[in-house]
Tab-separated table of C-alpha atoms in Angstrom:
chain	number	residue	atom	x	y	z
A	1	MET	CA	71.339	10.813	-3.699
A	2	LYS	CA	72.673	14.126	-2.049
A	3	VAL	CA	69.050	15.708	-1.868
A	4	GLN	CA	68.799	11.491	-0.305
A	5	ILE	CA	71.189	12.269	2.406
A	6	PHE	CA	69.619	15.824	2.978
A	7	LEU	CA	66.111	14.389	3.982
A	8	ILE	CA	68.163	12.571	6.040
A	9	GLY	CA	69.974	15.383	7.423
A	10	LEU	CA	66.573	17.147	8.056
A	11	ILE	CA	64.774	14.308	10.219
A	12	LEU	CA	68.091	14.068	12.503
A	13	PHE	CA	67.657	18.097	13.645
A	14	MET	CA	64.125	17.376	13.490
A	15	SER	CA	64.076	14.451	16.196
A	16	THR	CA	66.829	15.570	18.122
A	17	ALA	CA	65.316	19.702	18.071
A	18	SER	CA	61.894	17.712	19.315
A	19	CYS	CA	63.096	15.136	21.877
A	20	GLY	CA	60.892	15.960	24.337
A	21	TYR	CA	61.288	15.532	28.438
A	22	ASP	CA	65.105	14.428	29.119
A	23	ALA	CA	65.401	12.998	32.780
A	24	SER	CA	69.207	12.561	32.458
A	25	PHE	CA	68.415	16.823	31.293
A	26	ALA	CA	66.227	17.041	34.784
A	27	THR	CA	69.091	15.093	37.076
A	28	LYS	CA	70.507	17.648	35.801
A	29	MET	CA	68.736	21.096	36.565
A	30	VAL	CA	67.648	19.736	40.024
A	31	TYR	CA	71.681	20.088	40.972
A	32	VAL	CA	70.972	23.579	39.289
A	33	SER	CA	67.871	24.844	40.782
A	34	GLY	CA	69.429	22.814	44.247
A	35	LEU	CA	72.696	25.353	43.733
A	36	SER	CA	70.867	28.313	44.262
A	37	TYR	CA	69.663	27.434	47.554
A	38	CYS	CA	73.133	29.193	48.166
A	39	GLN	CA	74.119	32.524	48.844
A	40	ALA	CA	75.303	34.891	45.929
A	41	ASP	CA	79.440	35.030	47.545
A	42	GLN	CA	79.084	31.065	47.678
A	43	ILE	CA	77.997	30.021	44.893
A	44	VAL	CA	81.175	32.065	42.945
A	45	ASN	CA	83.516	31.049	45.368
A	46	ASP	CA	82.529	26.850	44.806
A	47	LYS	CA	81.601	27.140	48.520
A	48	CYS	CA	77.644	25.139	47.901
A	49	GLY	CA	78.983	21.370	48.448
A	50	LYS	CA	77.884	18.596	46.770
A	51	ALA	CA	75.968	20.893	44.305
A	52	THR	CA	79.266	22.567	43.794
A	53	ASP	CA	81.937	19.722	42.864
A	54	GLN	CA	78.127	18.294	40.697
A	55	VAL	CA	77.345	22.086	38.625
A	56	ARG	CA	81.468	22.519	38.568
A	57	ASN	CA	83.846	19.546	38.812
A	58	THR	CA	80.825	16.958	36.860
A	59	TYR	CA	78.483	18.952	34.396
A	60	LYS	CA	80.847	21.389	34.039
A	61	MET	CA	79.112	24.595	34.061
A	62	ASP	CA	80.853	27.896	35.168
A	63	VAL	CA	78.971	30.443	36.629
A	64	GLU	CA	78.669	33.720	35.439
A	65	TYR	CA	77.042	35.349	37.131
A	66	ALA	CA	74.664	35.276	40.934
A	67	MET	CA	73.112	37.284	43.556
A	68	ASP	CA	70.900	37.446	46.579
A	69	ASN	CA	68.057	40.609	46.791
A	70	GLY	CA	69.323	41.425	49.811
A	71	LYS	CA	66.206	41.088	52.446
A	72	SER	CA	66.262	39.456	55.486
A	73	VAL	CA	62.686	37.799	55.677
A	74	ASN	CA	62.077	37.276	51.870
A	75	SER	CA	65.356	36.014	50.573
A	76	ILE	CA	66.058	34.669	47.548
A	77	THR	CA	68.307	33.963	45.148
A	78	MET	CA	69.317	33.018	41.517
A	79	ALA	CA	73.107	32.688	39.200
A	80	VAL	CA	73.133	32.874	35.746
A	81	LEU	CA	75.878	29.367	35.065
A	82	LYS	CA	76.779	28.496	30.999
A	83	SER	CA	77.923	24.855	29.489
A	84	ASP	CA	79.450	24.106	27.033
A	85	ASN	CA	78.820	20.512	26.719
A	86	ASP	CA	75.236	21.208	26.733
A	87	LYS	CA	75.540	24.689	24.664
A	88	GLN	CA	73.375	25.906	27.490
A	89	TYR	CA	73.166	29.332	30.024
A	90	PHE	CA	70.551	28.142	32.534
A	91	VAL	CA	69.290	30.930	34.803
A	92	GLY	CA	68.418	28.889	39.046
A	93	PHE	CA	66.486	30.614	41.465
A	94	SER	CA	66.367	29.505	44.694
A	95	GLY	CA	63.413	28.070	46.902
A	96	THR	CA	61.767	28.998	50.415
A	97	ARG	CA	64.176	28.875	52.155
A	98	GLU	CA	63.226	30.000	56.159
A	99	THR	CA	59.957	30.637	58.137
A	100	SER	CA	59.384	33.487	58.016
A	101	GLN	CA	59.532	33.545	54.702
A	102	LEU	CA	56.574	30.299	54.695
A	103	ILE	CA	54.650	32.769	56.268
A	104	ALA	CA	54.957	35.834	53.824
A	105	GLU	CA	54.621	33.985	50.313
A	106	ILE	CA	50.791	32.500	52.791
A	107	ALA	CA	50.273	35.831	53.632
A	108	GLU	CA	50.603	38.007	50.401
A	109	SER	CA	48.880	34.843	48.429
A	110	PHE	CA	45.905	36.807	46.805
A	111	PRO	CA	45.666	37.594	42.395
A	112	ARG	CA	46.701	41.182	40.982
A	113	SER	CA	46.950	42.126	37.031
A	114	TYR	CA	50.364	41.483	35.323
A	115	GLU	CA	50.878	44.367	34.206
A	116	ILE	CA	55.204	44.340	33.153
A	117	HIS	CA	52.453	42.940	28.871
A	118	PRO	CA	49.300	43.706	28.506
A	119	GLU	CA	49.318	42.988	26.517
A	120	ILE	CA	48.950	39.536	26.851
A	121	GLY	CA	45.323	40.631	28.046
A	122	GLU	CA	43.589	40.955	31.611
A	123	ALA	CA	46.601	38.603	32.893
A	124	LYS	CA	46.183	37.596	36.862
A	125	VAL	CA	49.283	36.224	38.518
A	126	MET	CA	50.114	35.886	42.155
A	127	ASP	CA	51.129	38.220	44.086
A	128	TYR	CA	53.786	37.326	46.063
A	129	PHE	CA	56.202	36.005	43.508
A	130	TYR	CA	54.870	38.654	41.173
A	131	GLN	CA	56.286	41.369	43.648
A	132	ARG	CA	59.393	39.839	44.516
A	133	TYR	CA	60.543	39.388	40.565
A	134	LEU	CA	59.379	42.780	40.097
A	135	ASP	CA	61.449	44.571	43.527
A	136	ASP	CA	64.145	42.480	43.865
A	137	PHE	CA	65.150	40.432	39.911
A	138	ARG	CA	63.769	41.970	36.832
A	139	ASP	CA	65.500	44.862	36.080
A	140	PRO	CA	69.646	43.179	36.882
A	141	PHE	CA	68.276	39.816	35.786
A	142	LEU	CA	67.540	41.411	31.727
A	143	GLN	CA	70.771	43.949	32.153
A	144	LYS	CA	72.840	40.717	32.742
A	145	ILE	CA	70.810	38.122	30.624
A	146	LYS	CA	71.584	39.830	28.126
A	147	GLU	CA	75.175	40.773	28.647
A	148	ILE	CA	76.055	37.401	29.640
A	149	ILE	CA	74.266	35.721	26.766
A	150	LYS	CA	75.406	38.323	23.859
A	151	GLY	CA	79.014	35.770	23.434
A	152	ASN	CA	76.681	32.581	22.655
A	153	PRO	CA	73.917	32.879	19.922
A	154	SER	CA	73.359	29.875	19.200
A	155	TYR	CA	73.618	28.820	23.086
A	156	GLY	CA	69.749	27.562	24.561
A	157	ILE	CA	68.617	28.982	27.509
A	158	THR	CA	67.434	27.034	30.418
A	159	PHE	CA	65.043	28.175	33.208
A	160	THR	CA	64.702	26.013	36.177
A	161	GLY	CA	63.919	26.261	39.855
A	162	HIS	CA	62.571	24.027	42.703
A	163	SER	CA	58.941	26.203	44.980
A	164	LEU	CA	59.137	29.477	45.301
A	165	GLY	CA	62.521	29.261	42.363
A	166	GLY	CA	60.057	27.808	40.065
A	167	ALA	CA	56.975	30.760	40.583
A	168	MET	CA	60.041	32.837	40.123
A	169	THR	CA	61.655	30.949	37.724
A	170	VAL	CA	58.689	30.782	35.025
A	171	HIS	CA	57.829	35.087	35.916
A	172	ALA	CA	61.663	35.408	34.456
A	173	ALA	CA	60.981	33.378	31.953
A	174	ALA	CA	58.331	34.846	30.744
A	175	ASP	CA	59.283	38.030	30.489
A	176	PHE	CA	62.520	36.873	28.578
A	177	ILE	CA	60.008	36.032	25.992
A	178	LEU	CA	57.464	38.708	26.000
A	179	SER	CA	60.148	41.366	25.778
A	180	GLY	CA	61.646	40.568	23.201
A	181	ILE	CA	64.980	40.128	23.832
A	182	ASP	CA	66.672	37.652	21.744
A	183	THR	CA	63.454	36.022	19.482
A	184	ASN	CA	66.046	33.128	18.146
A	185	ARG	CA	67.703	31.911	20.534
A	186	LYS	CA	66.100	28.717	21.833
A	187	VAL	CA	64.053	28.984	25.348
A	188	GLN	CA	62.859	26.230	27.968
A	189	ILE	CA	61.648	25.850	31.651
A	190	TYR	CA	62.294	23.076	33.957
A	191	SER	CA	60.395	22.909	36.955
A	192	PHE	CA	60.105	21.315	40.663
A	193	GLY	CA	57.401	21.636	42.911
A	194	GLN	CA	56.002	24.411	41.809
A	195	PRO	CA	53.315	26.379	42.980
A	196	ARG	CA	50.191	27.654	40.021
A	197	VAL	CA	51.552	31.329	39.440
A	198	GLY	CA	48.884	33.121	37.396
A	199	ASP	CA	45.786	31.872	35.550
A	200	HIS	CA	45.654	30.674	31.579
A	201	LYS	CA	45.543	34.225	30.603
A	202	PHE	CA	48.859	34.441	31.468
A	203	ILE	CA	49.991	30.741	30.748
A	204	ASP	CA	48.475	31.612	27.511
A	205	GLY	CA	50.298	34.640	26.522
A	206	PHE	CA	54.034	33.204	26.590
A	207	ALA	CA	54.141	29.458	27.110
A	208	SER	CA	53.296	28.625	23.402
A	209	LYS	CA	55.934	30.739	23.202
A	210	VAL	CA	59.101	28.828	25.080
A	211	SER	CA	60.556	25.541	23.204
A	212	GLY	CA	59.666	22.970	26.235
A	213	PHE	CA	59.047	24.107	29.646
A	214	TYR	CA	58.865	20.931	31.824
A	215	ARG	CA	56.394	21.163	35.282
A	216	VAL	CA	58.230	18.156	36.821
A	217	THR	CA	55.570	17.262	40.075
A	218	HIS	CA	56.767	14.142	42.875
A	219	SER	CA	53.783	12.173	43.876
A	220	LYS	CA	51.569	13.676	46.243
A	221	ASP	CA	53.773	17.440	46.042
A	222	ILE	CA	51.261	19.749	48.587
A	223	VAL	CA	53.566	22.643	46.900
A	224	ALA	CA	52.535	21.761	43.433
A	225	HIS	CA	49.017	22.352	44.794
A	226	ILE	CA	49.591	26.253	45.484
A	227	PRO	CA	46.971	28.198	45.765
A	228	PRO	CA	44.199	24.839	44.542
A	229	CYS	CA	42.530	25.304	40.841
A	230	ILE	CA	38.908	26.442	41.241
A	231	THR	CA	36.891	22.755	40.106
A	232	ASP	CA	33.779	21.711	38.798
A	233	LEU	CA	32.132	18.431	39.635
A	234	HIS	CA	33.459	17.686	35.656
A	235	ASP	CA	36.178	18.662	34.364
A	236	GLY	CA	38.063	18.958	37.398
A	237	CYS	CA	40.018	21.596	37.146
A	238	THR	CA	38.213	25.089	35.119
A	239	GLU	CA	40.286	28.069	34.133
A	240	SER	CA	37.500	30.070	34.359
A	241	GLY	CA	34.180	31.566	35.175
A	242	ILE	CA	32.383	34.029	37.178
A	243	LEU	CA	35.151	33.905	40.440
A	244	PRO	CA	37.585	36.858	39.376
A	245	PHE	CA	40.356	34.882	40.092
A	246	TYR	CA	41.056	31.033	39.004
A	247	PRO	CA	44.882	29.868	39.294
A	248	TYR	CA	46.233	27.062	36.591
A	249	HIS	CA	49.694	25.200	35.986
A	250	ALA	CA	50.237	25.850	32.766
A	251	PRO	CA	51.645	22.718	30.780
A	252	GLN	CA	54.162	19.811	30.232
A	253	GLU	CA	53.665	17.586	34.323
A	254	ILE	CA	56.110	15.485	34.271
A	255	TRP	CA	54.606	13.547	36.814
A	256	TYR	CA	57.279	11.202	39.182
A	257	ASN	CA	55.509	8.211	40.617
A	258	GLU	CA	56.645	8.444	45.092
A	259	ASP	CA	60.230	6.657	44.075
A	260	SER	CA	61.185	8.446	41.079
A	261	SER	CA	61.650	5.127	39.472
A	262	SER	CA	59.050	6.045	36.518
A	263	TYR	CA	57.175	9.038	35.746
A	264	THR	CA	54.284	9.959	33.102
A	265	GLN	CA	54.381	12.535	30.712
A	266	CYS	CA	50.950	14.404	31.282
A	267	SER	CA	49.271	16.433	28.656
A	268	THR	CA	51.166	18.502	26.415
A	269	LYS	CA	47.849	21.048	25.791
A	270	GLU	CA	46.462	20.728	29.389
A	271	GLY	CA	48.384	22.137	32.169
A	272	GLU	CA	44.972	20.214	34.745
A	273	ASP	CA	45.769	16.620	33.229
A	274	PRO	CA	42.950	15.323	35.109
A	275	THR	CA	45.076	11.386	34.583
A	276	CYS	CA	47.986	12.942	36.682
A	277	SER	CA	48.546	14.762	39.773
A	278	ASN	CA	45.408	16.138	40.064
A	279	SER	CA	43.944	12.186	40.269
A	280	ASN	CA	44.672	11.893	43.747
A	281	ALA	CA	42.253	12.131	45.640
A	282	LEU	CA	44.428	14.044	48.092
A	283	ASN	CA	47.759	16.027	47.577
A	284	ASP	CA	48.901	16.542	51.018
A	285	SER	CA	52.714	15.357	51.586
A	286	VAL	CA	56.008	17.072	52.310
A	287	ASP	CA	58.059	14.318	52.141
A	288	ASP	CA	56.556	14.514	48.171
A	289	HIS	CA	58.328	17.952	48.032
A	290	LEU	CA	61.575	17.520	49.339
A	291	LYS	CA	62.602	15.169	46.784
A	292	TYR	CA	62.634	15.620	43.182
A	293	LEU	CA	64.198	12.764	41.234
A	294	GLY	CA	65.474	10.703	44.344
A	295	LEU	CA	67.825	13.739	45.054
A	296	PRO	CA	66.876	16.260	48.426
A	297	ILE	CA	67.007	19.389	45.929
A	298	SER	CA	66.802	21.465	49.059
A	299	GLY	CA	69.564	18.940	50.692
A	300	LEU	CA	73.125	19.850	48.300
A	301	THR	CA	74.636	22.999	49.371
A	302	SER	CA	75.849	23.896	52.611
A	303	TYR	CA	73.228	26.909	53.632
A	304	PRO	CA	72.355	26.062	57.399
A	305	ALA	CA	68.935	26.162	56.728
A	306	SER	CA	67.177	23.807	56.808
A	307	LEU	CA	63.701	23.062	54.184
A	308	GLU	CA	62.832	20.400	56.053
A	309	GLU	CA	62.678	21.307	59.780
A	310	LEU	CA	61.004	24.424	58.723
A	311	LEU	CA	57.819	23.030	56.157
A	312	LYS	CA	57.435	20.305	58.617
A	313	ALA	CA	57.537	22.779	61.433
């Protein structure tokens, strides 16, 4: 009898531990990503409008740390929160805020070597996202996250962000994992409208060590397909060949339909699943990029800049 009870408990634990994509949890991450569009002092002082109300009052999350990178053109904010109810820490990054920042992202959209963890091989990443993480966030992030998570060794960490914030959160998660800061810590990623960050060597170097990587896309979101992948006539997006760089997404894509009433859980092995958003003849929608799970993700705060205005300019 005791053996039966033990086996039942073990099965329940395993099914809970590997439950996969959680749409309700993803909604929380939309609000955390939205909160990150605020400036650090506004986040700390609970002055980020609807995002603050939802994150602090409804979800009962505590703000552990927030910082701005201090740049005028390439302004980015990182926030670290904690939920005792979820037994999770959350690391969120802001997305694109201003037209000048968008121009810089486009101008610096070229590949470079991923040098901070050469052990994963000759990986390449997009310069802008990598450089912003390396120059503006890496040292303070690694230092603060070590201090913050020390008090709760059983809590997991979820990295999240929208658009540019999605790319930044991939770099932060990869660095946390590859640095070996806490190899027993459960780490997952929920990104929204994330552009391609690097090639398959970069993705393969850390993604298998993440307990869940959920790359949420919305219908025909244009940003989720920037920079464009290299395609062939038969297999769609390819991960290698004679060219020097092949941008490639990580699995698992979670593809929402236009009104966000349903979603498809795409391949858990192929980041560029040809049956999901890559099946669209054209991914050119700005509107789809601005809303995730029915929420205006960059418009959930009191931050004055309008992502909608700059993308539609």
